[in-house]
């Protein structure tokens, strides 16, 4: 995706997003973590091995 984090999904739509939207999205993104510990990501991890029921952090 170009840019990687668009304000609006769609090439034409993201070409000129409203100023209020840009300000709001930038404010939300400013409060989000920028770095993660090695092996961690901001999204759920894929199952490891053949038994997805016994993954770390699952109940």
mmCIF file with all atom_site columns, C-alpha atoms in Angstrom:
data_model
loop_
_atom_site.group_PDB
_atom_site.id
_atom_site.type_symbol
_atom_site.label_atom_id
_atom_site.label_alt_id
_atom_site.label_comp_id
_atom_site.label_asym_id
_atom_site.label_entity_id
_atom_site.label_seq_id
_atom_site.pdbx_PDB_ins_code
_atom_site.Cartn_x
_atom_site.Cartn_y
_atom_site.Cartn_z
_atom_site.occupancy
_atom_site.B_iso_or_equiv
_atom_site.pdbx_formal_charge
_atom_site.auth_seq_id
_atom_site.auth_comp_id
_atom_site.auth_asym_id
_atom_site.auth_atom_id
_atom_site.pdbx_PDB_model_num
ATOM 1  C CA . UNK A 1 1  ? 0.000  0.000   0.000  1.00 0.00 ? 1  UNK A CA 1
ATOM 2  C CA . UNK A 1 2  ? 1.376  3.379   -0.912 1.00 0.00 ? 2  UNK A CA 1
ATOM 3  C CA . UNK A 1 3  ? 1.607  5.244   1.375  1.00 0.00 ? 3  UNK A CA 1
ATOM 4  C CA . UNK A 1 4  ? 1.886  2.483   3.998  1.00 0.00 ? 4  UNK A CA 1
ATOM 5  C CA . UNK A 1 5  ? -0.555 4.209   6.388  1.00 0.00 ? 5  UNK A CA 1
ATOM 6  C CA . UNK A 1 6  ? -3.023 6.211   4.281  1.00 0.00 ? 6  UNK A CA 1
ATOM 7  C CA . UNK A 1 7  ? -5.581 8.499   5.870  1.00 0.00 ? 7  UNK A CA 1
ATOM 8  C CA . UNK A 1 8  ? -8.286 7.169   3.537  1.00 0.00 ? 8  UNK A CA 1
ATOM 9  C CA . UNK A 1 9  ? -8.114 3.843   1.688  1.00 0.00 ? 9  UNK A CA 1
ATOM 10 C CA . UNK A 1 10 ? -8.212 4.461   -2.048 1.00 0.00 ? 10 UNK A CA 1
ATOM 11 C CA . UNK A 1 11 ? -5.693 6.255   -4.252 1.00 0.00 ? 11 UNK A CA 1
ATOM 12 C CA . UNK A 1 12 ? -8.082 8.969   -5.415 1.00 0.00 ? 12 UNK A CA 1
ATOM 13 C CA . UNK A 1 13 ? -9.694 9.374   -2.005 1.00 0.00 ? 13 UNK A CA 1
ATOM 14 C CA . UNK A 1 14 ? -6.343 9.685   -0.186 1.00 0.00 ? 14 UNK A CA 1
ATOM 15 C CA . UNK A 1 15 ? -4.980 12.266  -2.644 1.00 0.00 ? 15 UNK A CA 1
ATOM 16 C CA . UNK A 1 16 ? -6.566 15.150  -0.728 1.00 0.00 ? 16 UNK A CA 1
ATOM 17 C CA . UNK A 1 17 ? -7.974 14.063  2.660  1.00 0.00 ? 17 UNK A CA 1
ATOM 18 C CA . UNK A 1 18 ? -9.808 16.683  4.742  1.00 0.00 ? 18 UNK A CA 1
ATOM 19 C CA . UNK A 1 19 ? -7.624 18.605  7.201  1.00 0.00 ? 19 UNK A CA 1
ATOM 20 C CA . UNK A 1 20 ? -9.799 17.585  10.180 1.00 0.00 ? 20 UNK A CA 1
ATOM 21 C CA . UNK A 1 21 ? -9.285 13.916  9.308  1.00 0.00 ? 21 UNK A CA 1
ATOM 22 C CA . UNK A 1 22 ? -5.511 14.278  8.984  1.00 0.00 ? 22 UNK A CA 1
ATOM 23 C CA . UNK A 1 23 ? -5.326 16.062  12.353 1.00 0.00 ? 23 UNK A CA 1
ATOM 24 C CA . UNK A 1 24 ? -7.482 13.443  14.072 1.00 0.00 ? 24 UNK A CA 1
ATOM 25 C CA . UNK A 1 25 ? -5.578 10.473  12.621 1.00 0.00 ? 25 UNK A CA 1
ATOM 26 C CA . UNK A 1 26 ? -2.207 12.058  13.430 1.00 0.00 ? 26 UNK A CA 1
ATOM 27 C CA . UNK A 1 27 ? -3.334 12.665  17.033 1.00 0.00 ? 27 UNK A CA 1
ATOM 28 C CA . UNK A 1 28 ? -4.374 9.025   17.435 1.00 0.00 ? 28 UNK A CA 1
ATOM 29 C CA . UNK A 1 29 ? -1.176 7.731   15.827 1.00 0.00 ? 29 UNK A CA 1
ATOM 30 C CA . UNK A 1 30 ? 0.941  9.952   18.117 1.00 0.00 ? 30 UNK A CA 1
ATOM 31 C CA . UNK A 1 31 ? -0.332 8.028   21.142 1.00 0.00 ? 31 UNK A CA 1
ATOM 32 C CA . UNK A 1 32 ? 0.388  4.596   19.699 1.00 0.00 ? 32 UNK A CA 1
ATOM 33 C CA . UNK A 1 33 ? 3.631  2.682   20.320 1.00 0.00 ? 33 UNK A CA 1
ATOM 34 C CA . UNK A 1 34 ? 6.296  3.134   17.645 1.00 0.00 ? 34 UNK A CA 1
ATOM 35 C CA . UNK A 1 35 ? 8.591  0.256   18.682 1.00 0.00 ? 35 UNK A CA 1
ATOM 36 C CA . UNK A 1 36 ? 8.058  -3.243  20.024 1.00 0.00 ? 36 UNK A CA 1
ATOM 37 C CA . UNK A 1 37 ? 10.284 -5.704  21.826 1.00 0.00 ? 37 UNK A CA 1
ATOM 38 C CA . UNK A 1 38 ? 12.002 -8.338  19.670 1.00 0.00 ? 38 UNK A CA 1
ATOM 39 C CA . UNK A 1 39 ? 9.501  -10.991 18.636 1.00 0.00 ? 39 UNK A CA 1
ATOM 40 C CA . UNK A 1 40 ? 6.469  -8.816  19.417 1.00 0.00 ? 40 UNK A CA 1
ATOM 41 C CA . UNK A 1 41 ? 4.194  -7.088  16.924 1.00 0.00 ? 41 UNK A CA 1
ATOM 42 C CA . UNK A 1 42 ? 1.072  -4.913  17.165 1.00 0.00 ? 42 UNK A CA 1
ATOM 43 C CA . UNK A 1 43 ? -1.046 -7.683  15.636 1.00 0.00 ? 43 UNK A CA 1
ATOM 44 C CA . UNK A 1 44 ? -1.877 -11.221 16.808 1.00 0.00 ? 44 UNK A CA 1
ATOM 45 C CA . UNK A 1 45 ? 0.782  -13.836 16.143 1.00 0.00 ? 45 UNK A CA 1
ATOM 46 C CA . UNK A 1 46 ? 0.250  -16.810 13.870 1.00 0.00 ? 46 UNK A CA 1
ATOM 47 C CA . UNK A 1 47 ? -0.225 -20.211 15.532 1.00 0.00 ? 47 UNK A CA 1
ATOM 48 C CA . UNK A 1 48 ? 2.960  -22.191 16.177 1.00 0.00 ? 48 UNK A CA 1
ATOM 49 C CA . UNK A 1 49 ? 2.984  -25.910 15.423 1.00 0.00 ? 49 UNK A CA 1
ATOM 50 C CA . UNK A 1 50 ? -0.002 -28.135 14.761 1.00 0.00 ? 50 UNK A CA 1
ATOM 51 C CA . UNK A 1 51 ? -2.057 -27.372 17.887 1.00 0.00 ? 51 UNK A CA 1
ATOM 52 C CA . UNK A 1 52 ? -3.323 -23.787 17.753 1.00 0.00 ? 52 UNK A CA 1
ATOM 53 C CA . UNK A 1 53 ? -5.324 -24.332 20.968 1.00 0.00 ? 53 UNK A CA 1
ATOM 54 C CA . UNK A 1 54 ? -2.167 -24.284 23.111 1.00 0.00 ? 54 UNK A CA 1
ATOM 55 C CA . UNK A 1 55 ? -0.619 -21.006 21.972 1.00 0.00 ? 55 UNK A CA 1
ATOM 56 C CA . UNK A 1 56 ? 0.955  -18.539 24.401 1.00 0.00 ? 56 UNK A CA 1
ATOM 57 C CA . UNK A 1 57 ? -1.646 -16.132 25.700 1.00 0.00 ? 57 UNK A CA 1
ATOM 58 C CA . UNK A 1 58 ? -4.656 -18.215 24.665 1.00 0.00 ? 58 UNK A CA 1
ATOM 59 C CA . UNK A 1 59 ? -7.262 -19.501 27.105 1.00 0.00 ? 59 UNK A CA 1
#
